[in-house]
Amino acid sequence: VQLQASGGGLVQAGGTLRLSCAASRRTSSNYVMGWFRQAPGKEREFVAAIRWSSRITYYADSVKGRFIISRDNAKNTVYLQMNSLKPEDTALYYCAADNNLITSTIQSASAYDYWGQGTLVTVSS
């Protein structure tokens, strides 16, 4: 599975961005796609994830209420709508995918087998 992320850029605090991640294919009905981010000098952290078939979503507390993850079945694409952006949201954002993830592992980067290249989001104050 190949993942292609796009949509990053420079935005002022309070602004919005939408990230996209197109998958070359889905491998099962239990497919999960997620977004992680990594700021300079920090570890990669979970942002959001969505179960493809049920559309159940998961969010990190730091983005809950500001970010929305969604998917387009026809395009095999997952989106991350980022609203009310803060300077602390500045990071390289990665999309990831895997099959049959149990809920307890969805926020763990090590649980995902497939990764896209990062797309840089910079939020200025």
Coordinates of C-alpha atoms in Angstrom, one line a residue:
V1 CA 0.0 0.0 0.0
Q2 CA 1.3 3.4 -1.0
L3 CA 0.2 6.5 0.8
Q4 CA 0.5 10.0 -0.7
A5 CA 0.0 12.9 1.7
S6 CA -0.5 16.5 0.7
G7 CA -2.0 19.8 1.8
G8 CA 0.6 21.2 4.3
G9 CA 1.6 24.8 4.3
L10 CA 2.1 28.0 6.2
V11 CA -0.9 29.5 8.0
Q12 CA -1.4 32.1 10.7
A13 CA -2.7 31.1 14.2
G14 CA -6.4 30.6 14.1
G15 CA -6.4 29.6 10.4
T16 CA -7.3 26.4 8.7
L17 CA -5.7 23.7 6.5
R18 CA -6.9 20.5 5.1
L19 CA -4.5 17.6 4.7
S20 CA -5.2 14.7 2.2
C21 CA -3.8 11.2 2.1
A22 CA -4.5 9.0 -0.9
A23 CA -4.0 5.3 -0.6
S24 CA -3.2 3.1 -3.6
R25 CA -5.5 0.5 -2.3
R26 CA -7.3 -0.8 0.8
T27 CA -6.4 -4.3 2.0
S28 CA -9.4 -5.2 4.1
S29 CA -12.8 -4.0 5.3
N30 CA -11.2 -3.4 8.7
Y31 CA -8.8 -0.8 7.3
V32 CA -7.7 2.0 9.6
M33 CA -6.1 5.2 8.5
G34 CA -4.6 7.7 10.8
W35 CA -2.6 10.9 11.1
F36 CA 0.5 11.4 13.2
R37 CA 2.7 14.4 13.6
Q38 CA 6.3 15.0 14.7
A39 CA 7.7 18.4 15.8
P40 CA 11.4 19.1 15.8
G41 CA 13.1 17.4 18.8
K42 CA 9.9 15.6 19.7
E43 CA 8.6 12.1 19.3
R44 CA 6.0 11.2 16.7
E45 CA 2.5 11.6 18.3
F46 CA -1.0 10.4 17.4
V47 CA -3.4 13.0 16.0
A48 CA -6.5 11.2 14.6
A49 CA -7.6 8.0 13.1
I50 CA -10.7 6.6 11.3
R51 CA -12.0 3.1 10.8
W52 CA -12.8 2.8 7.1
S53 CA -16.0 0.7 7.2
S54 CA -17.6 2.1 10.3
R55 CA -16.3 5.6 10.1
I56 CA -15.6 5.5 13.9
T57 CA -13.1 8.3 14.6
Y58 CA -10.4 8.8 17.3
Y59 CA -8.7 12.0 18.3
A60 CA -5.9 13.1 20.5
D61 CA -7.1 15.3 23.3
S62 CA -4.9 18.2 22.0
V63 CA -6.9 18.4 18.7
K64 CA -10.3 17.3 19.8
G65 CA -12.9 19.9 18.8
R66 CA -10.5 21.5 16.3
F67 CA -9.6 18.8 13.9
I68 CA -11.9 16.5 11.9
I69 CA -10.9 13.3 10.2
S70 CA -13.0 12.0 7.3
R71 CA -12.7 9.7 4.4
D72 CA -13.8 9.4 0.7
N73 CA -14.5 5.8 -0.2
A74 CA -14.5 6.4 -3.9
K75 CA -11.1 8.2 -3.9
N76 CA -9.5 6.0 -1.2
T77 CA -8.5 9.2 0.5
V78 CA -8.6 10.3 4.1
Y79 CA -8.7 14.0 5.1
L80 CA -7.7 16.0 8.1
Q81 CA -9.5 19.3 8.4
M82 CA -7.6 21.4 10.8
N83 CA -9.3 24.4 12.3
S84 CA -8.3 27.0 14.9
L85 CA -4.7 26.2 14.3
K86 CA -2.2 27.0 17.0
P87 CA 1.6 27.5 16.8
E88 CA 2.0 24.2 18.8
D89 CA 0.4 22.4 15.9
T90 CA 3.5 23.1 13.8
A91 CA 4.9 19.7 12.8
L92 CA 5.6 17.3 10.0
Y93 CA 2.3 15.4 9.5
Y94 CA 2.3 11.8 8.4
C95 CA -0.6 9.6 7.3
A96 CA -0.5 5.9 8.2
A97 CA -2.6 2.8 7.5
D98 CA -3.1 -0.7 8.7
N99 CA -5.6 -3.5 9.0
N100 CA -7.5 -4.9 12.0
L101 CA -6.1 -2.6 14.6
I102 CA -7.7 -3.0 18.0
T103 CA -8.8 0.2 19.7
S104 CA -6.0 0.0 22.3
T105 CA -3.4 0.2 19.6
I106 CA -4.8 2.8 17.3
Q107 CA -2.9 5.7 18.9
S108 CA 0.4 3.8 18.7
A109 CA 2.7 4.6 15.7
S110 CA 4.3 1.2 15.9
A111 CA 1.0 -0.5 15.2
Y112 CA 0.9 0.9 11.6
D113 CA 2.6 -0.9 8.8
Y114 CA 2.1 1.6 6.0
W115 CA 3.3 5.2 6.0
G116 CA 3.2 8.2 3.7
Q117 CA 5.8 10.9 3.4
G118 CA 5.3 13.8 5.7
T119 CA 3.7 17.1 4.8
L120 CA 4.8 20.1 6.7
V121 CA 2.4 22.3 8.6
T122 CA 3.7 25.6 10.0
V123 CA 1.5 27.8 12.1
S124 CA 2.8 31.3 12.8
S125 CA 1.8 33.3 15.8

